Short mmCIF file of C-alpha atoms and ligand atoms in Angstrom, two decimals:
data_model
loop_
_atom_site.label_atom_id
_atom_site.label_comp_id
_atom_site.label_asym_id
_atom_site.label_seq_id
_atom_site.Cartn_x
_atom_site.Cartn_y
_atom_site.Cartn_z
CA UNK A 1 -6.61 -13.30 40.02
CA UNK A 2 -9.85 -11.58 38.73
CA UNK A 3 -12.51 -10.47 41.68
CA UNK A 4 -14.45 -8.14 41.27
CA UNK A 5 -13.49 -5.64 38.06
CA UNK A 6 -15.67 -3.29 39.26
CA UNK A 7 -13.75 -1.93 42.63
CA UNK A 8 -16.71 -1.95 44.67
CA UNK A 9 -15.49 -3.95 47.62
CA UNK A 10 -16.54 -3.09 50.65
CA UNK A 11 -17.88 -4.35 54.17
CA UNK A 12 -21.45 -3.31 53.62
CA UNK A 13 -21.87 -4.85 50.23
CA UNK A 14 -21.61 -8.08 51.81
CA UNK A 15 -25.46 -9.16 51.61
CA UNK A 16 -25.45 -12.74 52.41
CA UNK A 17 -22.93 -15.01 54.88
CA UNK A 18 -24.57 -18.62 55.51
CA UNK A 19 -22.75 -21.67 56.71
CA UNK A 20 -23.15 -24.28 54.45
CA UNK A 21 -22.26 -27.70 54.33
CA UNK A 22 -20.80 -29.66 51.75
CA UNK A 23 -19.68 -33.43 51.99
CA UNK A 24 -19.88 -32.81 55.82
CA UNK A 25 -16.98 -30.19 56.45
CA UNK A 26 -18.82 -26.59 57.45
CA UNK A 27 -18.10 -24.04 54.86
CA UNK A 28 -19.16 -20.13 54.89
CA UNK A 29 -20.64 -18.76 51.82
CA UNK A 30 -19.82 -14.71 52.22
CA UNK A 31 -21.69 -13.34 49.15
CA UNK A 32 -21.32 -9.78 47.88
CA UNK A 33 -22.92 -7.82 45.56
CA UNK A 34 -20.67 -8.68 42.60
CA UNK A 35 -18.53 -11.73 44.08
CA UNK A 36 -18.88 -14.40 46.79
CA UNK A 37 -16.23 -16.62 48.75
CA UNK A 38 -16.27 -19.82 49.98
CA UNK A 39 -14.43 -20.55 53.16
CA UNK A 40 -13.68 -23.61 54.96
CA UNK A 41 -12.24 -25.24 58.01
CA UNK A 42 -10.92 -27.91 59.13
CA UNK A 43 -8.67 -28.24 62.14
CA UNK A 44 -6.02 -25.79 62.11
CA UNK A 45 -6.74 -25.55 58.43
CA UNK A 46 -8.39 -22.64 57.07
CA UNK A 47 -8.99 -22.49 53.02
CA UNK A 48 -10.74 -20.31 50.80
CA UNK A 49 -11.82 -22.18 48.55
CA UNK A 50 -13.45 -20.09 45.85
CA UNK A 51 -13.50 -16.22 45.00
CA UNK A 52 -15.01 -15.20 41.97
CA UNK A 53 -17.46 -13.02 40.54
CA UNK A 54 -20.90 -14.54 40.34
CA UNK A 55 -20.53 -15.19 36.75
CA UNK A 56 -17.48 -16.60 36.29
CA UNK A 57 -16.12 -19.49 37.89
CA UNK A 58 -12.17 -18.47 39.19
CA UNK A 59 -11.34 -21.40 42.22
CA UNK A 60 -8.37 -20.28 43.82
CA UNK A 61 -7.12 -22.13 47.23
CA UNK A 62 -5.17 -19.67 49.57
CA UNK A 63 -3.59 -21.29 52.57
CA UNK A 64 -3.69 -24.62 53.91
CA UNK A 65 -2.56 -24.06 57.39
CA UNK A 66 -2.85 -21.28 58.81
CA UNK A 67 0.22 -21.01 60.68
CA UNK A 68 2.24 -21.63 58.26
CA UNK A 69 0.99 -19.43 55.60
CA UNK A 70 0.88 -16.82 58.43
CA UNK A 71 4.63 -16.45 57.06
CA UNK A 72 3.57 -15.12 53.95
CA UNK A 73 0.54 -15.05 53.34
CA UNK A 74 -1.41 -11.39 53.90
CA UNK A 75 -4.65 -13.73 54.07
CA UNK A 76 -4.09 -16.30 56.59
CA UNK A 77 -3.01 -14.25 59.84
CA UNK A 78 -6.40 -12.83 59.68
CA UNK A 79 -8.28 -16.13 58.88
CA UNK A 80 -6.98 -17.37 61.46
CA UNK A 81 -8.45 -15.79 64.26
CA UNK A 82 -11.61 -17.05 62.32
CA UNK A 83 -14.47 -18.97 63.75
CA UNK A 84 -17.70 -19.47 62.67
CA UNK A 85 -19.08 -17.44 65.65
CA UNK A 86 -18.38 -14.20 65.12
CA UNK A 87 -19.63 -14.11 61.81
CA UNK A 88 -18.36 -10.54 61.12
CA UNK A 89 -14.70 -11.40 61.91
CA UNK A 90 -14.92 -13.22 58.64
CA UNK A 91 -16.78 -10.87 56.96
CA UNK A 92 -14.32 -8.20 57.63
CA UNK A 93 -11.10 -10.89 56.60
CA UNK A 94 -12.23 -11.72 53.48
CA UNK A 95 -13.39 -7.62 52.30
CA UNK A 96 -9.82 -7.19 53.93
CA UNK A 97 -8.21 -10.05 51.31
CA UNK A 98 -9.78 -8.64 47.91
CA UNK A 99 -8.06 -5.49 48.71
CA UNK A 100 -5.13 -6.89 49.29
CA UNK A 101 -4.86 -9.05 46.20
CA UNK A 102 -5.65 -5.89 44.27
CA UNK A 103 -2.35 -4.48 44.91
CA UNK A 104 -0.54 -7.59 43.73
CA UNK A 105 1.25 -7.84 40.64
CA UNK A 106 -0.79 -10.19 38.74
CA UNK A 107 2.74 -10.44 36.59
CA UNK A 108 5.43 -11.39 39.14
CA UNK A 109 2.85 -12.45 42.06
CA UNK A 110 4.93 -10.23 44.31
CA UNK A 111 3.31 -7.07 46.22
CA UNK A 112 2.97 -4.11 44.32
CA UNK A 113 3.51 -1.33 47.04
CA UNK A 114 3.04 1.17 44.36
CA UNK A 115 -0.20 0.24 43.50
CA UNK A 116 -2.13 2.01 45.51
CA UNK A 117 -5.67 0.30 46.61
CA UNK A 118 -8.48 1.38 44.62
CA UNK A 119 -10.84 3.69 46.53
CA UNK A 120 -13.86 1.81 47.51
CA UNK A 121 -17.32 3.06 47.00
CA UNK A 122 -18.13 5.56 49.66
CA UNK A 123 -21.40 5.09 49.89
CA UNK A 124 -21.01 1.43 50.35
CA UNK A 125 -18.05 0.77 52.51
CA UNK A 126 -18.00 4.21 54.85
CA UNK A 127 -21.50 3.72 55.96
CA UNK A 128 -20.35 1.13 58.39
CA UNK A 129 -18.49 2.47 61.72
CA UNK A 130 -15.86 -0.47 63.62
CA UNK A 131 -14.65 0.35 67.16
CA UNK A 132 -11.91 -2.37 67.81
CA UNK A 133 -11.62 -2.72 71.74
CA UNK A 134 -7.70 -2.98 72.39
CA UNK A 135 -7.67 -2.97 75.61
CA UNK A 136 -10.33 -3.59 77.81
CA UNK A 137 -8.55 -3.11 81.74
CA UNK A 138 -8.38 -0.20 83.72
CA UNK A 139 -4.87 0.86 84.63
CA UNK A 140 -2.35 -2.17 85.91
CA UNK A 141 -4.17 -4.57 83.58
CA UNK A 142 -5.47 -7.99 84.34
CA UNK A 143 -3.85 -9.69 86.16
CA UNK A 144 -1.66 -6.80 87.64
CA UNK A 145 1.60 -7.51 87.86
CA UNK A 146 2.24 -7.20 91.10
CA UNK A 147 -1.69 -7.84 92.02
CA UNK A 148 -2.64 -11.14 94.18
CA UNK A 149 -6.04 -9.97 94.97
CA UNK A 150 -8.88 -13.06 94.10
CA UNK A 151 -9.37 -12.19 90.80
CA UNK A 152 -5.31 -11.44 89.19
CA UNK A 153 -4.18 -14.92 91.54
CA UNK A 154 -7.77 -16.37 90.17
CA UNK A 155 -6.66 -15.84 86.40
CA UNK A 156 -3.11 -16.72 87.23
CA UNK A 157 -4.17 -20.18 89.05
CA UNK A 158 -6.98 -20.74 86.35
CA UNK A 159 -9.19 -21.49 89.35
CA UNK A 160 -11.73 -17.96 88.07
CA UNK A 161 -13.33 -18.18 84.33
CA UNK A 162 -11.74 -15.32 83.16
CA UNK A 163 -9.88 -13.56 80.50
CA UNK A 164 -6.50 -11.11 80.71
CA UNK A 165 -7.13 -8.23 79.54
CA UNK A 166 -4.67 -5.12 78.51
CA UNK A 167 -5.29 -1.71 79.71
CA UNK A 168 -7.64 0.21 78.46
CA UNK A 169 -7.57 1.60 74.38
CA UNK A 170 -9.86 1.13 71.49
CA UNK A 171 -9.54 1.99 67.71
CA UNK A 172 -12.05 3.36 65.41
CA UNK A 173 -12.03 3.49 61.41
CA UNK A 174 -14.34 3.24 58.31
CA UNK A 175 -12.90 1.30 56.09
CA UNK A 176 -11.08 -1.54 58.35
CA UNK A 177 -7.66 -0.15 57.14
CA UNK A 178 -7.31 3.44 59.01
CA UNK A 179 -7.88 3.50 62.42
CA UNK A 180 -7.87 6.41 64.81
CA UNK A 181 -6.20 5.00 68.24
CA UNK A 182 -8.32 6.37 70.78
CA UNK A 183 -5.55 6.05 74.33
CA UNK A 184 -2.49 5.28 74.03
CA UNK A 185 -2.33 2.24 76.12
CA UNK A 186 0.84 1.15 78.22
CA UNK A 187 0.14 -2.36 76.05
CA UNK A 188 -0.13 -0.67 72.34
CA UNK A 189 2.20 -2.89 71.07
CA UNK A 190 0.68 -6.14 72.30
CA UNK A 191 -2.06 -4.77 71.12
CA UNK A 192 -0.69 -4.02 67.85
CA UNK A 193 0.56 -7.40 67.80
CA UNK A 194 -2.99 -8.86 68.62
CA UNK A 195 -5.05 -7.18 66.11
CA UNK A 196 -3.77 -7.39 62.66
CA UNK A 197 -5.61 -5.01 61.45
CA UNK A 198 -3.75 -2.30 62.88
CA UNK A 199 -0.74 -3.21 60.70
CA UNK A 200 -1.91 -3.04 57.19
CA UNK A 201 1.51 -3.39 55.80
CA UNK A 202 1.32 -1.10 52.86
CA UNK A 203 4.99 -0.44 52.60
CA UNK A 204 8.10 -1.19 54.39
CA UNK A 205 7.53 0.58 57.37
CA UNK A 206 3.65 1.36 58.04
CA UNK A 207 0.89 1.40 60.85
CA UNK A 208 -2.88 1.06 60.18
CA UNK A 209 -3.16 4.35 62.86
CA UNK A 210 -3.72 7.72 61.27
CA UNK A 211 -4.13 9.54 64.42
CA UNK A 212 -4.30 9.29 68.11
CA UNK A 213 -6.77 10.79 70.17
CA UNK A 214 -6.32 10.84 74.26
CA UNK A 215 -9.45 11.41 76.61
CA UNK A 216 -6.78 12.63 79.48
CA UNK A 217 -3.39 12.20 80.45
CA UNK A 218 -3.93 9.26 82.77
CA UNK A 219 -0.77 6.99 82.58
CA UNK A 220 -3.01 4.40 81.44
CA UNK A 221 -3.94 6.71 78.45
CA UNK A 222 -0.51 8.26 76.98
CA UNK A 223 1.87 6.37 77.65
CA UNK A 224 1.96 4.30 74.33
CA UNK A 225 2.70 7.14 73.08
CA UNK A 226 6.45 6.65 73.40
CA UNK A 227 5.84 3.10 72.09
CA UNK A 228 4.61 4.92 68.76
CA UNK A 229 8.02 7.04 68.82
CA UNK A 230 9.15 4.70 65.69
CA UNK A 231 6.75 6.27 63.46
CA UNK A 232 7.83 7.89 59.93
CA UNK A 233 5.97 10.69 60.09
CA UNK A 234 5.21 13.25 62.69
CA UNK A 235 2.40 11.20 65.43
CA UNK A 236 -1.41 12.98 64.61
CA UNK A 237 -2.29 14.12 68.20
CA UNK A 238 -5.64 14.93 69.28
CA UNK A 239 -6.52 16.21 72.72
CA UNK A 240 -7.10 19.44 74.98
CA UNK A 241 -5.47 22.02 75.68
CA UNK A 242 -5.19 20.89 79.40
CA UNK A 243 -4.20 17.44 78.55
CA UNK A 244 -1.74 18.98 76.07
CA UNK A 245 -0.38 21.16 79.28
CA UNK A 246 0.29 17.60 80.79
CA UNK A 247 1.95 16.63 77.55
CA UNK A 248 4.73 19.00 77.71
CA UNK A 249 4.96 19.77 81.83
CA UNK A 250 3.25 17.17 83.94
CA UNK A 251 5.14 14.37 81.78
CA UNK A 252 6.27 15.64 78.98
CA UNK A 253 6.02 12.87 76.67
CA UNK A 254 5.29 15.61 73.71
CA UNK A 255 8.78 16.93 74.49
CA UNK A 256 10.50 13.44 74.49
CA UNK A 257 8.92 12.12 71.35
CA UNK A 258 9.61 15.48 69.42
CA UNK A 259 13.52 13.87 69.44
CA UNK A 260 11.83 10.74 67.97
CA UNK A 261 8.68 10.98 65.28
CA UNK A 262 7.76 14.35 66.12
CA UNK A 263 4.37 15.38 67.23
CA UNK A 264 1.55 16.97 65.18
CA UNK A 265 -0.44 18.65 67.59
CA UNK A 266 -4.17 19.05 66.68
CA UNK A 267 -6.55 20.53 69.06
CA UNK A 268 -9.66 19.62 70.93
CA UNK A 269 -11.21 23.11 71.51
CA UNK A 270 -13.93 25.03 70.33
CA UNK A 271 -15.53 24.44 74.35
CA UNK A 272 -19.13 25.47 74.17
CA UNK A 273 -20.24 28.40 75.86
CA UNK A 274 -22.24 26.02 78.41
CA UNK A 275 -18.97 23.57 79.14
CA UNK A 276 -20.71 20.58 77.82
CA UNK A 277 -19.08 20.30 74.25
CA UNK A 278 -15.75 20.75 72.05
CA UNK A 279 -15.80 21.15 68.47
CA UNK A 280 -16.68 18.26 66.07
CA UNK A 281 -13.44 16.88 64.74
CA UNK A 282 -13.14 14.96 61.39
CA UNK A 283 -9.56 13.25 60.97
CA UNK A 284 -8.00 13.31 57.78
CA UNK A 285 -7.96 9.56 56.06
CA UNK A 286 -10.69 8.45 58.76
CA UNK A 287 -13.71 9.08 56.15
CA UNK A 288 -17.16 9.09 57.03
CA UNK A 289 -16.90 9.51 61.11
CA UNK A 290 -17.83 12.49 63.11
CA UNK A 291 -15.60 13.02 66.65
CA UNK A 292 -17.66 14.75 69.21
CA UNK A 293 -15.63 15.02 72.35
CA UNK A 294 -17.07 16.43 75.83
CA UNK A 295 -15.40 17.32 79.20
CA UNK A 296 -16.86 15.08 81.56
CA UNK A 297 -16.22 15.11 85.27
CA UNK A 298 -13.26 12.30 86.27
CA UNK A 299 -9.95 12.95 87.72
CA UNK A 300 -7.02 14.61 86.20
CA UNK A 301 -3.71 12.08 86.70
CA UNK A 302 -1.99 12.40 90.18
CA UNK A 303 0.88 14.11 88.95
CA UNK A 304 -0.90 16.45 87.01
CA UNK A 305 -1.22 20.01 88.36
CA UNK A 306 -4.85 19.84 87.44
CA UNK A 307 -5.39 17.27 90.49
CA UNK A 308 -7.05 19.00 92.96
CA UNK A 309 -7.87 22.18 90.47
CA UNK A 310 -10.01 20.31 87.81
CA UNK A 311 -11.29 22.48 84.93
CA UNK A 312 -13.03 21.52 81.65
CA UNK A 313 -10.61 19.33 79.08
CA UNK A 314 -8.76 17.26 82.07
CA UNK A 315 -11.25 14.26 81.20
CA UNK A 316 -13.62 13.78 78.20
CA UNK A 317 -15.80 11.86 76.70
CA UNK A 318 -16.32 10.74 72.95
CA UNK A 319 -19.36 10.40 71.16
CA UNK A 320 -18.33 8.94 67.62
CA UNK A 321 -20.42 9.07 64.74
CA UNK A 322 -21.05 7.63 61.36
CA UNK A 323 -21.97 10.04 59.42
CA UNK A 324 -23.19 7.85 56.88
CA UNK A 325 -25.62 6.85 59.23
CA UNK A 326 -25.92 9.01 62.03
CA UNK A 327 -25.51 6.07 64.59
CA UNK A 328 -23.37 6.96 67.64
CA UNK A 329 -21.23 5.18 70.05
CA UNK A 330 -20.56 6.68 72.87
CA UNK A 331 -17.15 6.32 75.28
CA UNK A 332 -15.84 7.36 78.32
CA UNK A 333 -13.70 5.19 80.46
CA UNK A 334 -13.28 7.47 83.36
CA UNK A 335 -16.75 9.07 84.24
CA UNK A 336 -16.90 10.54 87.78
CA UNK A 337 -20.24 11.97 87.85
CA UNK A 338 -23.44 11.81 85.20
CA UNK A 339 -24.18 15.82 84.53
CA UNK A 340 -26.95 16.31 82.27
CA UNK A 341 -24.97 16.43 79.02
CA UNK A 342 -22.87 12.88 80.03
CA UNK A 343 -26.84 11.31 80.33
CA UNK A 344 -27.76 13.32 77.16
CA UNK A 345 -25.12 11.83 74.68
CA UNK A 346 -25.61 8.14 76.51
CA UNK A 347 -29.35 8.49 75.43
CA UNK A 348 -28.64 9.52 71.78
CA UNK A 349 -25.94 6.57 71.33
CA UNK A 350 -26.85 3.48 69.82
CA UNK A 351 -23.93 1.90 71.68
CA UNK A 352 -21.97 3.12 74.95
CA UNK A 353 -18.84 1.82 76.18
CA UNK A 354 -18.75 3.17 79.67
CA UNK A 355 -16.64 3.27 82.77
CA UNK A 356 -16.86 -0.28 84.45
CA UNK A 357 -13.70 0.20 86.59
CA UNK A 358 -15.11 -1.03 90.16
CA UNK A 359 -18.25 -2.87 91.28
CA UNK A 360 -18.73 -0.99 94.67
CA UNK A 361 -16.92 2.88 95.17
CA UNK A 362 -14.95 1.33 98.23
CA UNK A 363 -13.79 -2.47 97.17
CA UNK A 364 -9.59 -2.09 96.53
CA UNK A 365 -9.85 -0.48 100.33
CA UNK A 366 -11.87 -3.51 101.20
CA UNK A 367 -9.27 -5.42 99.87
CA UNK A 368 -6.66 -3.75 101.74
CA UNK A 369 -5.05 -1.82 98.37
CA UNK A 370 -5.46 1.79 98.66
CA UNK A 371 -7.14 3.85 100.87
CA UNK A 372 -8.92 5.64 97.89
CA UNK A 373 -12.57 5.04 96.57
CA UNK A 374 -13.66 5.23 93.18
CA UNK A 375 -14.81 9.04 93.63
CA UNK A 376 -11.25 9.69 95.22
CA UNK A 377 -10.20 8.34 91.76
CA UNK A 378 -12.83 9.89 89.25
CA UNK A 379 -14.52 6.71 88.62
CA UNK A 380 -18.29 5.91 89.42
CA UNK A 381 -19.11 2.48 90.92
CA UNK A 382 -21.55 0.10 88.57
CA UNK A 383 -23.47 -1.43 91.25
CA UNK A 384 -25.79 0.55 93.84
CA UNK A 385 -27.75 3.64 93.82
CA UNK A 386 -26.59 6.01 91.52
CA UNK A 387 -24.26 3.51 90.14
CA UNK A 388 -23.53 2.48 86.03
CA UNK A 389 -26.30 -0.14 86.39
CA UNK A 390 -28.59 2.45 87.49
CA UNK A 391 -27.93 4.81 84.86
CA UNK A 392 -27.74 2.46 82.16
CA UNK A 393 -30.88 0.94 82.71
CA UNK A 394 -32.45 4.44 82.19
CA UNK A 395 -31.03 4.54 78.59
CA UNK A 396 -32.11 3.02 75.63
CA UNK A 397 -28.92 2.16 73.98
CA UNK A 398 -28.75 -0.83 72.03
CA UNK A 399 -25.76 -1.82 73.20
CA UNK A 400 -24.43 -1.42 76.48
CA UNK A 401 -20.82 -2.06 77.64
CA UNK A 402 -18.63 -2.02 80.56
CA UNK A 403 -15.18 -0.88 79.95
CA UNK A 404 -11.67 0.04 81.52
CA UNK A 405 -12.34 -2.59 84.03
CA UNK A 406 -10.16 -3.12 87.39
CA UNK A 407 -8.62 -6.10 88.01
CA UNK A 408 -10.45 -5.99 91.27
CA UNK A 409 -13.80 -5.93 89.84
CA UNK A 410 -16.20 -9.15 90.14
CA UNK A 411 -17.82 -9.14 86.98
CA UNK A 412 -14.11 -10.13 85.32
CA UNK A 413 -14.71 -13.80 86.69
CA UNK A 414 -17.99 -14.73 84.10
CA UNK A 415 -19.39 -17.37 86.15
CA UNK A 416 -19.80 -14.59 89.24
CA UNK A 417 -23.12 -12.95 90.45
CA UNK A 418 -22.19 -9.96 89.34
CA UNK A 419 -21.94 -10.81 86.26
CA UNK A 420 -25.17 -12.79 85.98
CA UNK A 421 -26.92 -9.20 87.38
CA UNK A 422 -25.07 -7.44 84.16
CA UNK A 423 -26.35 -10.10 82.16
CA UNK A 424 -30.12 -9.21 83.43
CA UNK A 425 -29.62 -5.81 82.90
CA UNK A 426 -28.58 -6.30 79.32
CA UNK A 427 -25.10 -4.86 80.17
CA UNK A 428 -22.07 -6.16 78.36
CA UNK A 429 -18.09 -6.62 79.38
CA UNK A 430 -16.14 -5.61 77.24
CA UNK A 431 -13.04 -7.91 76.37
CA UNK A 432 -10.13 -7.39 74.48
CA UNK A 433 -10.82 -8.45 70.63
CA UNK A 434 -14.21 -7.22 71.23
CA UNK A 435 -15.60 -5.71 67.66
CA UNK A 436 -18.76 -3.57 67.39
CA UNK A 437 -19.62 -2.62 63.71
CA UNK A 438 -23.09 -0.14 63.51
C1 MLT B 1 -7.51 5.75 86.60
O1 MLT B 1 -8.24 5.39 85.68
O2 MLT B 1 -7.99 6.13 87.67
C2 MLT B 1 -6.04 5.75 86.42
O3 MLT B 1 -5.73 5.37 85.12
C3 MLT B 1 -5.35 4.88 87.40
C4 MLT B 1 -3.92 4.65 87.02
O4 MLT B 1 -3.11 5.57 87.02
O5 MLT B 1 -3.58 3.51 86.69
MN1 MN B 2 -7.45 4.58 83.98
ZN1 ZN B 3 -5.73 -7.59 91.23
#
């Protein structure tokens, strides 16, 4: 099969996708700068129906049905999560497929593992930035399993508009291939499971994540870890020193995993003089993105030893950044308090995905769950004075998302008022799936 000779695939070559429609079934036209694809569905069906560089004319059908080809097929179990909505989902699929079909024997028509993908054009591909949301809950998920508050017996009855959602992860990379885990989430492996991407099957044994990077050592946040204990090679592990301390005493998951993959330690440090930032980090085989991490006020776990005698590194934030670009996207899923720096780095980012855990500080003691508020657990309400709604409406971020959501929280069910006020405010929720390229 003959693409494009050239190697210069990449997301942000893509100049052109249009739906089209030819003898009445919808197609998408995804044009490049030296190819263009034609997709179509119909039904379950999903079929490319022509890849080829703009000169020549190469028609080449893929895969009829898409659960069928799943089987075998490298291309299909990514078209078929394909809509025509989400327009970039297909974008991304089909950049995703000419790599692929690079590294296939053109002899035998079998993979080629040795082949190694050729290296797209930096300039092209690495100046756009994807943050994958994996896991949109707070801690216990939604619904929780042992949860029967309105919203978890809502989902479970169907009688709330709602989605599940796993707990709370997302995944950064350049290129669509390497990802930087950012949590590791109780769920990682339905997560895994759920975005393809992550698994980019290069040889026999292989994971699309290059590193993982913890914010703190909630039990929501680490551990996945042991779930990642199957890994060939020693697990790249970014965090602080304090949530490192955790690591190896609190719940020493850094202990039990070094009988398993091994763990390559790599530190967040380099704390600025004034508290407010670590050093930049730049992880090997993530090209082209710029971690800025931040101690942020939130809670350190209950087990921790850091509880009640919080210091600087128990709970940070992430600004990420394409350096390409220079745009930002900013993250924190446990946020206890908006100092100056927190409100600083939300103002630079073109995109912040925020803490969203509870709509009011006291609302799982309303509902008879705990006798702790959101402060009691590092997390700041969204609604009210002072709360997430407040603060975000004083930013200018383009994009502004709710994330690590409770399964108590309101704005879960979509047809609720709370909702409709985030929907005013411009505010999004995130979901699990949820993509954001910049
Ligand atoms: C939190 O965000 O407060 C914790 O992750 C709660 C938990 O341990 O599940
Ligand atoms: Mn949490
Ligand atoms: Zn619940």
């Amino acid at each position: 099969m003959q693409h494009d000779g050239g190697g210069r695939v990449g997301f942000a070559v893509l100049r052109k996708v249009q739906v089209v429609s030819v003898t009445g079934v919808e197609h998408l036209l995804v044009e490049g700068v030296r190819w263009h694809a034609l997709f179509y569905r119909v039904g379950d069906k999903m079929v490319r129906f022509g890849a080829q560089r703009q000169t020549a004319g190469v028609c080449i059908k893929i895969g009829e049905n898409a659960a069928a080809a799943r089987e075998n097929s490298s291309f299909a179990w990514r078209t078929s999560k394909i809509d025509y909505a989400p327009v970039t989902v297909l974008i991304r699929a089909s950049a995703v497929l000419i790599h692929r079909e690079r590294r296939h024997s053109h002899v035998s028509g079998q993979p080629n593992y040795a082949a190694r993908p050729r290296r797209t054009n930096e300039n092209d591909i690495l100046k756009i930035m994807k943050i994958l949301v994996l896991g949109s809950a707070a801690g216990g998920g939604f619904p929780q399993w042992n949860c029967n508050c309105p919203n978890c017996a809502g989902l479970r009855k169907g009688s709330i508009n709602a989605k599940p959602r796993t707990q709370s992860s997302i995944a950064v990379s350049s290129n669509g291939t390497d990802w930087v885990l950012i949590n590791a989430s109780p769920d990682i492996l339905q997560q895994i499971r759920s975005n393809p991407a992550l698994q980019p099957a290069r040889v026999i044994r292989d994971s699309g994540i290059a590193a993982v990077m913890v914010m703190d050592a909630q039990i929501d946040h680490i551990t996945g870890l042991l779930m990642l204990r199957e890994g060939r090679k020693k697990m790249n592990l970014y965090c602080t020193e304090s949530v490192w301390d955790d690591l190896n005493h609190g719940l020493p998951l850094a202990k039990v995993l070094s009988h398993y993959c091994g763990v390559e330690r790599h530190a967040i440090e380099g704390l600025s003089a004034d508290e407010t930032h670590f050093a930049p980090i730049e992880v090997p085989g993530i090209e082209g993105i710029r971690f800025h991490p931040m101690p942020l006020k939130s809670k350190a776990p209950p087990y921790s030893p850091h509880r009640n005698n919080p210091g600087p590194g128990d709970n940070n934030g992430l600004m990420i950044e394409s350096i390409a670009t220079g745009k930002k996207v900013f993250y924190a899923p446990g946020l206890g308090e908006i100092e100056p720096h927190v409100l600083r780095a939300m103002q630079q980012a073109d995109c912040v995905l925020v803490d969203g855990t509870v709509w009011t500080g006291d609302e799982m003691i309303t509902l008879g769950l705990t006798q702790k508020t959101a402060a009691d657990m590092g997390h700041l309400q969204v609604s009210g004075p002072g709360g997430m709604i407040e603060v975000l409406d004083g930013i200018g971020a383009r994009r502004k998302v709710l994330i690590h959501i409770n399964n108590t929280n309101p704005i879960l069910d979509e047809d609720s008022a709370e909702r409709a006020t985030l929907a005013q405010h411009g505010i999004e929720v995130a979901f699990d799936g949820m993509e954001i390229e910049l």
